[in-house]
């Protein structure tokens, strides 16, 4: 690398905006102080439109995976039946959590890179009519597929009384979520993806229907028992010492999103997706997913003949400071992934594409420098209808 | 307040050193990168002398309470008998975690403000010879008592095969811990106390004896299963997205402690305790604990006639920016607590005492301004044998 400049385009963690860093650096405050209570109440309230809910949002000090376990542990008990849609590594992890809790776990396996079709889900529900919960991955980080959550929850509601537990870790804050309108029962996200923060927080909300179950369920975990969080939420506190600096940062994130407007945040993510996909197509790189199901936050690009994707990733990292992600589990060595979420702009996509082009050429692929950038620029200019007057 | 300056003397979270803030603000890195692996391996290694162990140290994204649950969940199963020494609010919480896990939980209750006597523990072990684990609070934050851990673990080892699980949340990094030498089986701490970081990390280490049990135990939690942490620790990684920025900060904390030397860090905490206690005695304020069991990280001061401790705390906070802690549970309204741990110096104690003096006078107590400061100064000067030559 010529200068020590880095471009973090993994699908989380993501770069941190300077004003968020500043907020996290404010002098530490006690978590039983009125200052903290104000911070917590304000931040929790401002998260509601991001989740699309009027329900309380709880903040748990944990990775996203911890948040997913909160969802499972608070509404099920050993022996309960659940249905998990598994369309990638994170659906697989959601199912593994259920298995760890000794649930009778039915997996609806979907090809990695595809979305589940509502009809398939309907059939699975007919096969397993007694499931207590249906677990869905809103945005499958490992493949770059966004699932049709609204349609899926509608199918669940039509055919069963099961709760819907939704892993929104890699998209909430980057795509519109309407938890209440779409009848999602538990929605979980993490801090380090479209929420523009360092990792360390899980954010969780539960519907009234879910709460009726939570109140009757004995959570197996002490730390993850949502009832304790609810009790302290009423005092604008958390039951255990919260990650105060991250919550300060979260408040700053909410301010930034409000300033940009949520609608514009979501349009920006859609635009970055379109730019990324147009660039990869112009470079004749095959995409793992179809346009219809492509994630606004992460794009998976397939290896082509002559390209070792992991060598390529390592090269662009060392030479140009660009971090891309590789494939996970069955996709290891078969794809690379570009994160375009959170604190990421259309211009950042141009930068990313230009480095990818140089890297591909460095690695021996025959590509036309600038072709991907041009395609992305065209999408960008078309979107903003920019004419200099 | 005349200026916006704050003095956070709660027993956690504590002020954050500027160089630690700087480290946490470095550009974000991916948690599957070689940069992260280097950071993790280096930091985990540097924590060993702080724990007094040669065993691996695991970093879990959670509050200290989450870390305590890790300890319980990985070595016990429903129906197992355990003995918990309860000498304050955190011993009580440790017991509550056991009860949540359906363990047969025997409580050895000790008066709040006192240490458990090794002989009492011996008798309890004779009454419950089949306990699988003995749970001890190294430093009881709610009372300011440090327990004689070395003697207690010796008693456990002499009379049973039980594992010792030690909550070191509010003292590790501020007092010497010799996990290996003292035969502690699982030692847990958090980031936000003597470790000088914001809250968000739990640090955990387990003895070989504990590992033999962990390997045979099915943890009930997915997120807290130590076997997954061990597996990834071998790759210098964590199983789930770690709180990267806090771990960057933790590395800086280790550097600061090494620079000061651990021996000096522990002496500084001892000195701050002596100064605080001398000051309170000079002001005729009764201390909750005897000198012999007084914690080097937190001091509890009893209410005296004419002083509403919570009004007093609120006043010094509003008027002078000083944060003190109150009493918890049965000690609510009966004590206030001064935290003197982590990024705190003898001079900070002089500041704290001087504000406390003014606050007491403001609240109508008859005290002699400067008397507490003088007593603390004398302890400080005596300690450093400072003569200007």
PDB file of C-alpha atoms in Angstrom, chain A residues 26-29 35, chain B residues 1 3-9 15 316-317 320-323 348 351 355:
ATOM      1  CA  UNK A  26     -17.949  11.892  25.183  1.00  0.00           C
ATOM      2  CA  UNK A  27     -17.053  11.496  28.865  1.00  0.00           C
ATOM      3  CA  UNK A  28     -18.343   8.218  30.290  1.00  0.00           C
ATOM      4  CA  UNK A  29     -21.541   8.375  32.325  1.00  0.00           C
ATOM      5  CA  UNK A  35     -28.263  11.219  31.933  1.00  0.00           C
TER       6      UNK A  35
ATOM      7  CA  UNK B   1     -22.483  23.384  37.779  1.00  0.00           C
ATOM      8  CA  UNK B   3     -18.350  24.391  34.111  1.00  0.00           C
ATOM      9  CA  UNK B   4     -19.256  21.180  32.364  1.00  0.00           C
ATOM     10  CA  UNK B   5     -16.622  19.034  34.054  1.00  0.00           C
ATOM     11  CA  UNK B   6     -17.530  15.650  35.494  1.00  0.00           C
ATOM     12  CA  UNK B   7     -15.946  13.319  38.023  1.00  0.00           C
ATOM     13  CA  UNK B   8     -17.206   9.779  37.562  1.00  0.00           C
ATOM     14  CA  UNK B   9     -16.501   7.943  40.818  1.00  0.00           C
ATOM     15  CA  UNK B  15     -13.502   7.326  33.069  1.00  0.00           C
ATOM     16  CA  UNK B 316     -22.887  16.792  44.558  1.00  0.00           C
ATOM     17  CA  UNK B 317     -23.748  15.587  41.078  1.00  0.00           C
ATOM     18  CA  UNK B 320     -20.022  19.831  41.413  1.00  0.00           C
ATOM     19  CA  UNK B 321     -20.314  17.154  38.687  1.00  0.00           C
ATOM     20  CA  UNK B 322     -19.323  14.309  41.027  1.00  0.00           C
ATOM     21  CA  UNK B 323     -20.984  10.934  40.485  1.00  0.00           C
ATOM     22  CA  UNK B 348      -8.443  12.223  41.875  1.00  0.00           C
ATOM     23  CA  UNK B 351     -10.604  16.019  44.335  1.00  0.00           C
ATOM     24  CA  UNK B 355     -16.173  17.757  46.752  1.00  0.00           C
TER      25      UNK B 355
END
